[in-house]
mmCIF file of C-alpha atoms in Angstrom:
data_model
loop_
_atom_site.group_PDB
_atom_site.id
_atom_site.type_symbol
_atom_site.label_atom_id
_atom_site.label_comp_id
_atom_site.label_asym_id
_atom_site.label_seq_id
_atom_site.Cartn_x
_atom_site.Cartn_y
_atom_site.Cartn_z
ATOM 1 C CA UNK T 1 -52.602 191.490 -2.490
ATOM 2 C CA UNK T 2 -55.519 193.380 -0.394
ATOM 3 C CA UNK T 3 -56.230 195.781 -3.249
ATOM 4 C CA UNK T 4 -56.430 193.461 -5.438
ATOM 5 C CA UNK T 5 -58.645 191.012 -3.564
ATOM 6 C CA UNK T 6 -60.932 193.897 -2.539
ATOM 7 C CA UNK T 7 -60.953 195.713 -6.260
ATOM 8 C CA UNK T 8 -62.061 191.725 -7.130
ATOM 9 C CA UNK T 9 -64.737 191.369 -4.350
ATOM 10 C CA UNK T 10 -65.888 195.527 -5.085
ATOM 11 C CA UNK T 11 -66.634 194.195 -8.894
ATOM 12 C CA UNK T 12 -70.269 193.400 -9.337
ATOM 13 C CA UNK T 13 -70.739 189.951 -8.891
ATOM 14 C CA UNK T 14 -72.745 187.694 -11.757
ATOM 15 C CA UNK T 15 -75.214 185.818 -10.777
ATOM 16 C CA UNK T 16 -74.019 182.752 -12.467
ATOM 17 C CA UNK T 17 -72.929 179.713 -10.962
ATOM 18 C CA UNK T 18 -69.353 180.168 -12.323
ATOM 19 C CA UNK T 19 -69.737 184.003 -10.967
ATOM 20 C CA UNK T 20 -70.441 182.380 -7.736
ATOM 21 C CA UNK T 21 -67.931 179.807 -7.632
ATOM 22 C CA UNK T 22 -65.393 181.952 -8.499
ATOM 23 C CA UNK T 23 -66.126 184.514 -5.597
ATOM 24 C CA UNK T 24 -65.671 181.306 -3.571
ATOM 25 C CA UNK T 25 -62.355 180.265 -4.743
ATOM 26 C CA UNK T 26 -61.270 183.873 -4.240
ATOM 27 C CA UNK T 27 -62.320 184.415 -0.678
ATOM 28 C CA UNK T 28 -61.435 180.726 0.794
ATOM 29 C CA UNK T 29 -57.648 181.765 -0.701
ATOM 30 C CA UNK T 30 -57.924 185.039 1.140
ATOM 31 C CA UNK T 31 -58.781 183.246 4.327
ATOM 32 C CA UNK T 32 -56.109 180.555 3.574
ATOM 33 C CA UNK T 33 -53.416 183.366 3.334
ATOM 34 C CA UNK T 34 -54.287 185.117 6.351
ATOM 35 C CA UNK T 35 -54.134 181.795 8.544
ATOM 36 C CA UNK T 36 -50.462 181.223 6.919
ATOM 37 C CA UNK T 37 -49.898 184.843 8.073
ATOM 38 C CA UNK T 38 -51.505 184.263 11.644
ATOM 39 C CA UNK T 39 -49.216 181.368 12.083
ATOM 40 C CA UNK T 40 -46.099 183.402 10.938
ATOM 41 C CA UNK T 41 -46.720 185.452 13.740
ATOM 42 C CA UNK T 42 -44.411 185.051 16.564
ATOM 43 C CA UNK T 43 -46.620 184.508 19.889
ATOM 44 C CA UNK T 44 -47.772 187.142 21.936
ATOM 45 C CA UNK T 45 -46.124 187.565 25.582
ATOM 46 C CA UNK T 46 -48.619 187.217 28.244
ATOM 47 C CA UNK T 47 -48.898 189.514 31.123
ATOM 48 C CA UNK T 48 -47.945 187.922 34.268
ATOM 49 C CA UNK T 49 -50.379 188.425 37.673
ATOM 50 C CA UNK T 50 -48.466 190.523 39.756
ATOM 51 C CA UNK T 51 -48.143 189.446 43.625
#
């Protein structure tokens, strides 16, 4: 899914408003996707003060 996205977002962009739109779409999925992954993740221990 990352190569893809990045071959898409390496691509020259045009300067339409349907180009732009389209980058849009593309990168508010990507950052849907990773906060599905961040919330997949289990939680990370926390390092207790020592005495």
């Amino acid at each position: 899914m990352l190569d893809e996205a990045a071959g898409r977002l390496a691509a020259p962009g045009r300067n339409t408003l349907h180009g732009v739109q389209h980058r849009a779409r593309l990168i508010r999925a990507l950052y849907a996707r990773l906060d599905h992954l961040k919330g997949a993740l289990p939680a990370a221990p926390t390092a207790s003060a020592a005495p």
